């Protein structure tokens, strides 16, 4: 299982934080080319692969692989 985040597509909307039932995501503290502080999978081991983050991401920046 792996969580991929395309840092260049992320606009820091924080929807993944809001929809994740296991609190996997947080801000990375780093900025992408567009000037947004992108998200990071801070606790990937807690992921239950519900893929809500992937479904709700408006920029298609998250992919959860089983």
mmCIF file with all atom_site columns, N, CA and C in Angstrom:
data_model
loop_
_atom_site.group_PDB
_atom_site.id
_atom_site.type_symbol
_atom_site.label_atom_id
_atom_site.label_alt_id
_atom_site.label_comp_id
_atom_site.label_asym_id
_atom_site.label_entity_id
_atom_site.label_seq_id
_atom_site.pdbx_PDB_ins_code
_atom_site.Cartn_x
_atom_site.Cartn_y
_atom_site.Cartn_z
_atom_site.occupancy
_atom_site.B_iso_or_equiv
_atom_site.pdbx_formal_charge
_atom_site.auth_seq_id
_atom_site.auth_comp_id
_atom_site.auth_asym_id
_atom_site.auth_atom_id
_atom_site.pdbx_PDB_model_num
ATOM 1   N N  . UNK A 1 1  ? 0.845   -1.174 0.000  1.00 0.00 ? 1  UNK A N  1
ATOM 2   C CA . UNK A 1 1  ? 0.000   0.000  0.000  1.00 0.00 ? 1  UNK A CA 1
ATOM 3   C C  . UNK A 1 1  ? 0.888   1.235  0.000  1.00 0.00 ? 1  UNK A C  1
ATOM 4   N N  . UNK A 1 2  ? 0.512   2.219  -0.790 1.00 0.00 ? 2  UNK A N  1
ATOM 5   C CA . UNK A 1 2  ? 1.263   3.469  -0.858 1.00 0.00 ? 2  UNK A CA 1
ATOM 6   C C  . UNK A 1 2  ? 0.317   4.623  -1.157 1.00 0.00 ? 2  UNK A C  1
ATOM 7   N N  . UNK A 1 3  ? 0.668   5.782  -0.646 1.00 0.00 ? 3  UNK A N  1
ATOM 8   C CA . UNK A 1 3  ? -0.086  7.010  -0.912 1.00 0.00 ? 3  UNK A CA 1
ATOM 9   C C  . UNK A 1 3  ? 0.825   7.929  -1.703 1.00 0.00 ? 3  UNK A C  1
ATOM 10  N N  . UNK A 1 4  ? 0.361   8.327  -2.880 1.00 0.00 ? 4  UNK A N  1
ATOM 11  C CA . UNK A 1 4  ? 1.123   9.233  -3.724 1.00 0.00 ? 4  UNK A CA 1
ATOM 12  C C  . UNK A 1 4  ? 0.434   10.590 -3.767 1.00 0.00 ? 4  UNK A C  1
ATOM 13  N N  . UNK A 1 5  ? 1.197   11.647 -3.557 1.00 0.00 ? 5  UNK A N  1
ATOM 14  C CA . UNK A 1 5  ? 0.672   13.008 -3.636 1.00 0.00 ? 5  UNK A CA 1
ATOM 15  C C  . UNK A 1 5  ? 1.515   13.767 -4.655 1.00 0.00 ? 5  UNK A C  1
ATOM 16  N N  . UNK A 1 6  ? 0.857   14.273 -5.686 1.00 0.00 ? 6  UNK A N  1
ATOM 17  C CA . UNK A 1 6  ? 1.557   15.086 -6.677 1.00 0.00 ? 6  UNK A CA 1
ATOM 18  C C  . UNK A 1 6  ? 1.649   16.503 -6.111 1.00 0.00 ? 6  UNK A C  1
ATOM 19  N N  . UNK A 1 7  ? 2.801   16.838 -5.578 1.00 0.00 ? 7  UNK A N  1
ATOM 20  C CA . UNK A 1 7  ? 2.967   18.114 -4.886 1.00 0.00 ? 7  UNK A CA 1
ATOM 21  C C  . UNK A 1 7  ? 2.728   19.308 -5.806 1.00 0.00 ? 7  UNK A C  1
ATOM 22  N N  . UNK A 1 8  ? 2.959   19.118 -7.107 1.00 0.00 ? 8  UNK A N  1
ATOM 23  C CA . UNK A 1 8  ? 2.766   20.229 -8.035 1.00 0.00 ? 8  UNK A CA 1
ATOM 24  C C  . UNK A 1 8  ? 1.303   20.469 -8.382 1.00 0.00 ? 8  UNK A C  1
ATOM 25  N N  . UNK A 1 9  ? 0.448   19.480 -8.171 1.00 0.00 ? 9  UNK A N  1
ATOM 26  C CA . UNK A 1 9  ? -0.991  19.644 -8.409 1.00 0.00 ? 9  UNK A CA 1
ATOM 27  C C  . UNK A 1 9  ? -1.733  20.127 -7.169 1.00 0.00 ? 9  UNK A C  1
ATOM 28  N N  . UNK A 1 10 ? -1.193  19.857 -5.987 1.00 0.00 ? 10 UNK A N  1
ATOM 29  C CA . UNK A 1 10 ? -1.860  20.197 -4.724 1.00 0.00 ? 10 UNK A CA 1
ATOM 30  C C  . UNK A 1 10 ? -1.950  21.711 -4.535 1.00 0.00 ? 10 UNK A C  1
ATOM 31  N N  . UNK A 1 11 ? -3.168  22.173 -4.188 1.00 0.00 ? 11 UNK A N  1
ATOM 32  C CA . UNK A 1 11 ? -3.394  23.599 -3.933 1.00 0.00 ? 11 UNK A CA 1
ATOM 33  C C  . UNK A 1 11 ? -3.711  23.877 -2.469 1.00 0.00 ? 11 UNK A C  1
ATOM 34  N N  . UNK A 1 12 ? -3.430  22.905 -1.616 1.00 0.00 ? 12 UNK A N  1
ATOM 35  C CA . UNK A 1 12 ? -3.609  23.062 -0.172 1.00 0.00 ? 12 UNK A CA 1
ATOM 36  C C  . UNK A 1 12 ? -5.047  23.396 0.229  1.00 0.00 ? 12 UNK A C  1
ATOM 37  N N  . UNK A 1 13 ? -6.006  22.755 -0.418 1.00 0.00 ? 13 UNK A N  1
ATOM 38  C CA . UNK A 1 13 ? -7.413  23.002 -0.073 1.00 0.00 ? 13 UNK A CA 1
ATOM 39  C C  . UNK A 1 13 ? -7.788  22.330 1.248  1.00 0.00 ? 13 UNK A C  1
ATOM 40  N N  . UNK A 1 14 ? -7.025  21.342 1.643  1.00 0.00 ? 14 UNK A N  1
ATOM 41  C CA . UNK A 1 14 ? -7.190  20.613 2.901  1.00 0.00 ? 14 UNK A CA 1
ATOM 42  C C  . UNK A 1 14 ? -8.427  19.720 2.950  1.00 0.00 ? 14 UNK A C  1
ATOM 43  N N  . UNK A 1 15 ? -9.023  19.433 1.797  1.00 0.00 ? 15 UNK A N  1
ATOM 44  C CA . UNK A 1 15 ? -10.169 18.522 1.782  1.00 0.00 ? 15 UNK A CA 1
ATOM 45  C C  . UNK A 1 15 ? -9.755  17.131 2.238  1.00 0.00 ? 15 UNK A C  1
ATOM 46  N N  . UNK A 1 16 ? -8.557  16.709 1.900  1.00 0.00 ? 16 UNK A N  1
ATOM 47  C CA . UNK A 1 16 ? -8.089  15.381 2.319  1.00 0.00 ? 16 UNK A CA 1
ATOM 48  C C  . UNK A 1 16 ? -8.023  15.280 3.842  1.00 0.00 ? 16 UNK A C  1
ATOM 49  N N  . UNK A 1 17 ? -7.632  16.365 4.488  1.00 0.00 ? 17 UNK A N  1
ATOM 50  C CA . UNK A 1 17 ? -7.597  16.377 5.957  1.00 0.00 ? 17 UNK A CA 1
ATOM 51  C C  . UNK A 1 17 ? -9.010  16.227 6.512  1.00 0.00 ? 17 UNK A C  1
ATOM 52  N N  . UNK A 1 18 ? -9.950  16.923 5.920  1.00 0.00 ? 18 UNK A N  1
ATOM 53  C CA . UNK A 1 18 ? -11.337 16.907 6.409  1.00 0.00 ? 18 UNK A CA 1
ATOM 54  C C  . UNK A 1 18 ? -12.035 15.569 6.212  1.00 0.00 ? 18 UNK A C  1
ATOM 55  N N  . UNK A 1 19 ? -11.751 14.886 5.092  1.00 0.00 ? 19 UNK A N  1
ATOM 56  C CA . UNK A 1 19 ? -12.480 13.647 4.802  1.00 0.00 ? 19 UNK A CA 1
ATOM 57  C C  . UNK A 1 19 ? -11.794 12.388 5.329  1.00 0.00 ? 19 UNK A C  1
ATOM 58  N N  . UNK A 1 20 ? -10.528 12.451 5.669  1.00 0.00 ? 20 UNK A N  1
ATOM 59  C CA . UNK A 1 20 ? -9.807  11.263 6.117  1.00 0.00 ? 20 UNK A CA 1
ATOM 60  C C  . UNK A 1 20 ? -10.252 10.835 7.518  1.00 0.00 ? 20 UNK A C  1
ATOM 61  N N  . UNK A 1 21 ? -10.810 9.631  7.651  1.00 0.00 ? 21 UNK A N  1
ATOM 62  C CA . UNK A 1 21 ? -11.279 9.179  8.966  1.00 0.00 ? 21 UNK A CA 1
ATOM 63  C C  . UNK A 1 21 ? -10.151 8.796  9.925  1.00 0.00 ? 21 UNK A C  1
ATOM 64  N N  . UNK A 1 22 ? -8.931  8.675  9.408  1.00 0.00 ? 22 UNK A N  1
ATOM 65  C CA . UNK A 1 22 ? -7.798  8.252  10.242 1.00 0.00 ? 22 UNK A CA 1
ATOM 66  C C  . UNK A 1 22 ? -6.739  9.325  10.432 1.00 0.00 ? 22 UNK A C  1
ATOM 67  N N  . UNK A 1 23 ? -7.023  10.557 10.000 1.00 0.00 ? 23 UNK A N  1
ATOM 68  C CA . UNK A 1 23 ? -6.113  11.679 10.221 1.00 0.00 ? 23 UNK A CA 1
ATOM 69  C C  . UNK A 1 23 ? -4.707  11.413 9.652  1.00 0.00 ? 23 UNK A C  1
ATOM 70  N N  . UNK A 1 24 ? -4.654  10.933 8.435  1.00 0.00 ? 24 UNK A N  1
ATOM 71  C CA . UNK A 1 24 ? -3.386  10.572 7.793  1.00 0.00 ? 24 UNK A CA 1
ATOM 72  C C  . UNK A 1 24 ? -2.614  11.792 7.297  1.00 0.00 ? 24 UNK A C  1
ATOM 73  N N  . UNK A 1 25 ? -3.317  12.848 6.895  1.00 0.00 ? 25 UNK A N  1
ATOM 74  C CA . UNK A 1 25 ? -2.682  13.980 6.207  1.00 0.00 ? 25 UNK A CA 1
ATOM 75  C C  . UNK A 1 25 ? -2.422  15.181 7.101  1.00 0.00 ? 25 UNK A C  1
ATOM 76  N N  . UNK A 1 26 ? -1.390  15.928 6.706  1.00 0.00 ? 26 UNK A N  1
ATOM 77  C CA . UNK A 1 26 ? -1.105  17.231 7.313  1.00 0.00 ? 26 UNK A CA 1
ATOM 78  C C  . UNK A 1 26 ? -0.302  18.051 6.313  1.00 0.00 ? 26 UNK A C  1
ATOM 79  N N  . UNK A 1 27 ? -0.204  19.336 6.561  1.00 0.00 ? 27 UNK A N  1
ATOM 80  C CA . UNK A 1 27 ? 0.595   20.201 5.695  1.00 0.00 ? 27 UNK A CA 1
ATOM 81  C C  . UNK A 1 27 ? 2.066   19.817 5.796  1.00 0.00 ? 27 UNK A C  1
ATOM 82  N N  . UNK A 1 28 ? 2.746   19.834 4.678  1.00 0.00 ? 28 UNK A N  1
ATOM 83  C CA . UNK A 1 28 ? 4.138   19.370 4.632  1.00 0.00 ? 28 UNK A CA 1
ATOM 84  C C  . UNK A 1 28 ? 5.135   20.384 5.178  1.00 0.00 ? 28 UNK A C  1
ATOM 85  N N  . UNK A 1 29 ? 4.764   21.653 5.155  1.00 0.00 ? 29 UNK A N  1
ATOM 86  C CA . UNK A 1 29 ? 5.710   22.681 5.551  1.00 0.00 ? 29 UNK A CA 1
ATOM 87  C C  . UNK A 1 29 ? 6.599   23.128 4.391  1.00 0.00 ? 29 UNK A C  1
ATOM 88  N N  . UNK A 1 30 ? 6.336   22.543 3.207  1.00 0.00 ? 30 UNK A N  1
ATOM 89  C CA . UNK A 1 30 ? 7.099   22.887 2.000  1.00 0.00 ? 30 UNK A CA 1
ATOM 90  C C  . UNK A 1 30 ? 6.155   23.485 0.969  1.00 0.00 ? 30 UNK A C  1
ATOM 91  N N  . UNK A 1 31 ? 6.713   24.267 0.055  1.00 0.00 ? 31 UNK A N  1
ATOM 92  C CA . UNK A 1 31 ? 5.919   24.984 -0.937 1.00 0.00 ? 31 UNK A CA 1
ATOM 93  C C  . UNK A 1 31 ? 6.229   24.441 -2.335 1.00 0.00 ? 31 UNK A C  1
ATOM 94  N N  . UNK A 1 32 ? 5.170   24.272 -3.150 1.00 0.00 ? 32 UNK A N  1
ATOM 95  C CA . UNK A 1 32 ? 5.362   23.791 -4.524 1.00 0.00 ? 32 UNK A CA 1
ATOM 96  C C  . UNK A 1 32 ? 5.657   24.953 -5.476 1.00 0.00 ? 32 UNK A C  1
ATOM 97  N N  . UNK A 1 33 ? 5.776   24.647 -6.763 1.00 0.00 ? 33 UNK A N  1
ATOM 98  C CA . UNK A 1 33 ? 6.121   25.666 -7.770 1.00 0.00 ? 33 UNK A CA 1
ATOM 99  C C  . UNK A 1 33 ? 5.088   26.782 -7.869 1.00 0.00 ? 33 UNK A C  1
ATOM 100 N N  . UNK A 1 34 ? 3.846   26.469 -7.527 1.00 0.00 ? 34 UNK A N  1
ATOM 101 C CA . UNK A 1 34 ? 2.768   27.460 -7.614 1.00 0.00 ? 34 UNK A CA 1
ATOM 102 C C  . UNK A 1 34 ? 2.641   28.300 -6.346 1.00 0.00 ? 34 UNK A C  1
ATOM 103 N N  . UNK A 1 35 ? 3.432   28.002 -5.334 1.00 0.00 ? 35 UNK A N  1
ATOM 104 C CA . UNK A 1 35 ? 3.419   28.777 -4.103 1.00 0.00 ? 35 UNK A CA 1
ATOM 105 C C  . UNK A 1 35 ? 2.496   28.239 -3.034 1.00 0.00 ? 35 UNK A C  1
ATOM 106 N N  . UNK A 1 36 ? 1.963   27.035 -3.224 1.00 0.00 ? 36 UNK A N  1
ATOM 107 C CA . UNK A 1 36 ? 1.072   26.421 -2.235 1.00 0.00 ? 36 UNK A CA 1
ATOM 108 C C  . UNK A 1 36 ? 1.856   25.481 -1.335 1.00 0.00 ? 36 UNK A C  1
ATOM 109 N N  . UNK A 1 37 ? 1.518   25.507 -0.056 1.00 0.00 ? 37 UNK A N  1
ATOM 110 C CA . UNK A 1 37 ? 2.082   24.530 0.872  1.00 0.00 ? 37 UNK A CA 1
ATOM 111 C C  . UNK A 1 37 ? 1.307   23.234 0.662  1.00 0.00 ? 37 UNK A C  1
ATOM 112 N N  . UNK A 1 38 ? 1.956   22.245 0.105  1.00 0.00 ? 38 UNK A N  1
ATOM 113 C CA . UNK A 1 38 ? 1.259   21.022 -0.276 1.00 0.00 ? 38 UNK A CA 1
ATOM 114 C C  . UNK A 1 38 ? 1.125   20.046 0.896  1.00 0.00 ? 38 UNK A C  1
ATOM 115 N N  . UNK A 1 39 ? 0.226   19.074 0.708  1.00 0.00 ? 39 UNK A N  1
ATOM 116 C CA . UNK A 1 39 ? -0.085  18.106 1.745  1.00 0.00 ? 39 UNK A CA 1
ATOM 117 C C  . UNK A 1 39 ? 0.941   16.979 1.756  1.00 0.00 ? 39 UNK A C  1
ATOM 118 N N  . UNK A 1 40 ? 0.998   16.286 2.889  1.00 0.00 ? 40 UNK A N  1
ATOM 119 C CA . UNK A 1 40 ? 1.864   15.124 3.035  1.00 0.00 ? 40 UNK A CA 1
ATOM 120 C C  . UNK A 1 40 ? 1.092   14.046 3.781  1.00 0.00 ? 40 UNK A C  1
ATOM 121 N N  . UNK A 1 41 ? 1.400   12.799 3.463  1.00 0.00 ? 41 UNK A N  1
ATOM 122 C CA . UNK A 1 41 ? 0.823   11.676 4.192  1.00 0.00 ? 41 UNK A CA 1
ATOM 123 C C  . UNK A 1 41 ? 1.714   11.447 5.410  1.00 0.00 ? 41 UNK A C  1
ATOM 124 N N  . UNK A 1 42 ? 1.370   12.100 6.506  1.00 0.00 ? 42 UNK A N  1
ATOM 125 C CA . UNK A 1 42 ? 2.200   12.074 7.705  1.00 0.00 ? 42 UNK A CA 1
ATOM 126 C C  . UNK A 1 42 ? 2.115   10.740 8.443  1.00 0.00 ? 42 UNK A C  1
ATOM 127 N N  . UNK A 1 43 ? 0.985   10.052 8.312  1.00 0.00 ? 43 UNK A N  1
ATOM 128 C CA . UNK A 1 43 ? 0.781   8.780  9.001  1.00 0.00 ? 43 UNK A CA 1
ATOM 129 C C  . UNK A 1 43 ? 0.230   7.732  8.025  1.00 0.00 ? 43 UNK A C  1
ATOM 130 N N  . UNK A 1 44 ? 1.008   7.366  6.993  1.00 0.00 ? 44 UNK A N  1
ATOM 131 C CA . UNK A 1 44 ? 0.508   6.424  5.985  1.00 0.00 ? 44 UNK A CA 1
ATOM 132 C C  . UNK A 1 44 ? 0.168   5.048  6.553  1.00 0.00 ? 44 UNK A C  1
ATOM 133 N N  . UNK A 1 45 ? 0.792   4.666  7.642  1.00 0.00 ? 45 UNK A N  1
ATOM 134 C CA . UNK A 1 45 ? 0.498   3.379  8.277  1.00 0.00 ? 45 UNK A CA 1
ATOM 135 C C  . UNK A 1 45 ? -0.896  3.305  8.867  1.00 0.00 ? 45 UNK A C  1
ATOM 136 N N  . UNK A 1 46 ? -1.508  4.463  9.103  1.00 0.00 ? 46 UNK A N  1
ATOM 137 C CA . UNK A 1 46 ? -2.864  4.508  9.655  1.00 0.00 ? 46 UNK A CA 1
ATOM 138 C C  . UNK A 1 46 ? -3.941  4.427  8.570  1.00 0.00 ? 46 UNK A C  1
ATOM 139 N N  . UNK A 1 47 ? -3.541  4.525  7.307  1.00 0.00 ? 47 UNK A N  1
ATOM 140 C CA . UNK A 1 47 ? -4.482  4.543  6.186  1.00 0.00 ? 47 UNK A CA 1
ATOM 141 C C  . UNK A 1 47 ? -5.250  3.222  6.092  1.00 0.00 ? 47 UNK A C  1
ATOM 142 N N  . UNK A 1 48 ? -6.575  3.316  5.914  1.00 0.00 ? 48 UNK A N  1
ATOM 143 C CA . UNK A 1 48 ? -7.418  2.124  5.766  1.00 0.00 ? 48 UNK A CA 1
ATOM 144 C C  . UNK A 1 48 ? -7.861  1.927  4.312  1.00 0.00 ? 48 UNK A C  1
ATOM 145 N N  . UNK A 1 49 ? -7.281  2.666  3.410  1.00 0.00 ? 49 UNK A N  1
ATOM 146 C CA . UNK A 1 49 ? -7.515  2.565  1.970  1.00 0.00 ? 49 UNK A CA 1
ATOM 147 C C  . UNK A 1 49 ? -8.979  2.792  1.583  1.00 0.00 ? 49 UNK A C  1
ATOM 148 N N  . UNK A 1 50 ? -9.621  3.706  2.268  1.00 0.00 ? 50 UNK A N  1
ATOM 149 C CA . UNK A 1 50 ? -11.009 4.039  1.925  1.00 0.00 ? 50 UNK A CA 1
ATOM 150 C C  . UNK A 1 50 ? -11.076 4.885  0.659  1.00 0.00 ? 50 UNK A C  1
ATOM 151 N N  . UNK A 1 51 ? -9.975  5.521  0.318  1.00 0.00 ? 51 UNK A N  1
ATOM 152 C CA . UNK A 1 51 ? -9.817  6.358  -0.876 1.00 0.00 ? 51 UNK A CA 1
ATOM 153 C C  . UNK A 1 51 ? -10.717 7.596  -0.900 1.00 0.00 ? 51 UNK A C  1
ATOM 154 N N  . UNK A 1 52 ? -11.207 8.018  0.258  1.00 0.00 ? 52 UNK A N  1
ATOM 155 C CA . UNK A 1 52 ? -12.001 9.251  0.303  1.00 0.00 ? 52 UNK A CA 1
ATOM 156 C C  . UNK A 1 52 ? -11.157 10.444 -0.115 1.00 0.00 ? 52 UNK A C  1
ATOM 157 N N  . UNK A 1 53 ? -9.896  10.449 0.268  1.00 0.00 ? 53 UNK A N  1
ATOM 158 C CA . UNK A 1 53 ? -9.000  11.542 -0.102 1.00 0.00 ? 53 UNK A CA 1
ATOM 159 C C  . UNK A 1 53 ? -8.871  11.623 -1.619 1.00 0.00 ? 53 UNK A C  1
ATOM 160 N N  . UNK A 1 54 ? -8.706  10.473 -2.236 1.00 0.00 ? 54 UNK A N  1
ATOM 161 C CA . UNK A 1 54 ? -8.558  10.408 -3.694 1.00 0.00 ? 54 UNK A CA 1
ATOM 162 C C  . UNK A 1 54 ? -9.844  10.877 -4.390 1.00 0.00 ? 54 UNK A C  1
ATOM 163 N N  . UNK A 1 55 ? -10.984 10.479 -3.869 1.00 0.00 ? 55 UNK A N  1
ATOM 164 C CA . UNK A 1 55 ? -12.274 10.831 -4.473 1.00 0.00 ? 55 UNK A CA 1
ATOM 165 C C  . UNK A 1 55 ? -12.616 12.309 -4.322 1.00 0.00 ? 55 UNK A C  1
ATOM 166 N N  . UNK A 1 56 ? -12.241 12.898 -3.190 1.00 0.00 ? 56 UNK A N  1
ATOM 167 C CA . UNK A 1 56 ? -12.616 14.284 -2.922 1.00 0.00 ? 56 UNK A CA 1
ATOM 168 C C  . UNK A 1 56 ? -11.592 15.312 -3.386 1.00 0.00 ? 56 UNK A C  1
ATOM 169 N N  . UNK A 1 57 ? -10.390 14.896 -3.723 1.00 0.00 ? 57 UNK A N  1
ATOM 170 C CA . UNK A 1 57 ? -9.358  15.844 -4.159 1.00 0.00 ? 57 UNK A CA 1
ATOM 171 C C  . UNK A 1 57 ? -9.784  16.489 -5.475 1.00 0.00 ? 57 UNK A C  1
ATOM 172 N N  . UNK A 1 58 ? -10.036 17.799 -5.472 1.00 0.00 ? 58 UNK A N  1
ATOM 173 C CA . UNK A 1 58 ? -10.511 18.462 -6.688 1.00 0.00 ? 58 UNK A CA 1
ATOM 174 C C  . UNK A 1 58 ? -9.443  18.589 -7.775 1.00 0.00 ? 58 UNK A C  1
ATOM 175 N N  . UNK A 1 59 ? -8.195  18.386 -7.406 1.00 0.00 ? 59 UNK A N  1
ATOM 176 C CA . UNK A 1 59 ? -7.094  18.548 -8.359 1.00 0.00 ? 59 UNK A CA 1
ATOM 177 C C  . UNK A 1 59 ? -6.451  17.222 -8.758 1.00 0.00 ? 59 UNK A C  1
ATOM 178 N N  . UNK A 1 60 ? -7.042  16.102 -8.323 1.00 0.00 ? 60 UNK A N  1
ATOM 179 C CA . UNK A 1 60 ? -6.522  14.770 -8.644 1.00 0.00 ? 60 UNK A CA 1
ATOM 180 C C  . UNK A 1 60 ? -5.045  14.623 -8.249 1.00 0.00 ? 60 UNK A C  1
ATOM 181 N N  . UNK A 1 61 ? -4.711  15.170 -7.091 1.00 0.00 ? 61 UNK A N  1
ATOM 182 C CA . UNK A 1 61 ? -3.321  15.168 -6.645 1.00 0.00 ? 61 UNK A CA 1
ATOM 183 C C  . UNK A 1 61 ? -2.973  13.952 -5.772 1.00 0.00 ? 61 UNK A C  1
ATOM 184 N N  . UNK A 1 62 ? -3.987  13.173 -5.368 1.00 0.00 ? 62 UNK A N  1
ATOM 185 C CA . UNK A 1 62 ? -3.755  12.041 -4.460 1.00 0.00 ? 62 UNK A CA 1
ATOM 186 C C  . UNK A 1 62 ? -4.147  10.742 -5.144 1.00 0.00 ? 62 UNK A C  1
ATOM 187 N N  . UNK A 1 63 ? -3.297  9.737  -4.972 1.00 0.00 ? 63 UNK A N  1
ATOM 188 C CA . UNK A 1 63 ? -3.586  8.396  -5.462 1.00 0.00 ? 63 UNK A CA 1
ATOM 189 C C  . UNK A 1 63 ? -3.204  7.401  -4.387 1.00 0.00 ? 63 UNK A C  1
ATOM 190 N N  . UNK A 1 64 ? -4.149  6.553  -4.010 1.00 0.00 ? 64 UNK A N  1
ATOM 191 C CA . UNK A 1 64 ? -3.902  5.513  -3.006 1.00 0.00 ? 64 UNK A CA 1
ATOM 192 C C  . UNK A 1 64 ? -3.810  4.187  -3.745 1.00 0.00 ? 64 UNK A C  1
ATOM 193 N N  . UNK A 1 65 ? -2.669  3.535  -3.585 1.00 0.00 ? 65 UNK A N  1
ATOM 194 C CA . UNK A 1 65 ? -2.419  2.248  -4.257 1.00 0.00 ? 65 UNK A CA 1
ATOM 195 C C  . UNK A 1 65 ? -2.503  1.127  -3.239 1.00 0.00 ? 65 UNK A C  1
ATOM 196 N N  . UNK A 1 66 ? -3.221  0.084  -3.597 1.00 0.00 ? 66 UNK A N  1
ATOM 197 C CA . UNK A 1 66 ? -3.330  -1.072 -2.697 1.00 0.00 ? 66 UNK A CA 1
ATOM 198 C C  . UNK A 1 66 ? -2.187  -2.028 -2.905 1.00 0.00 ? 66 UNK A C  1
#
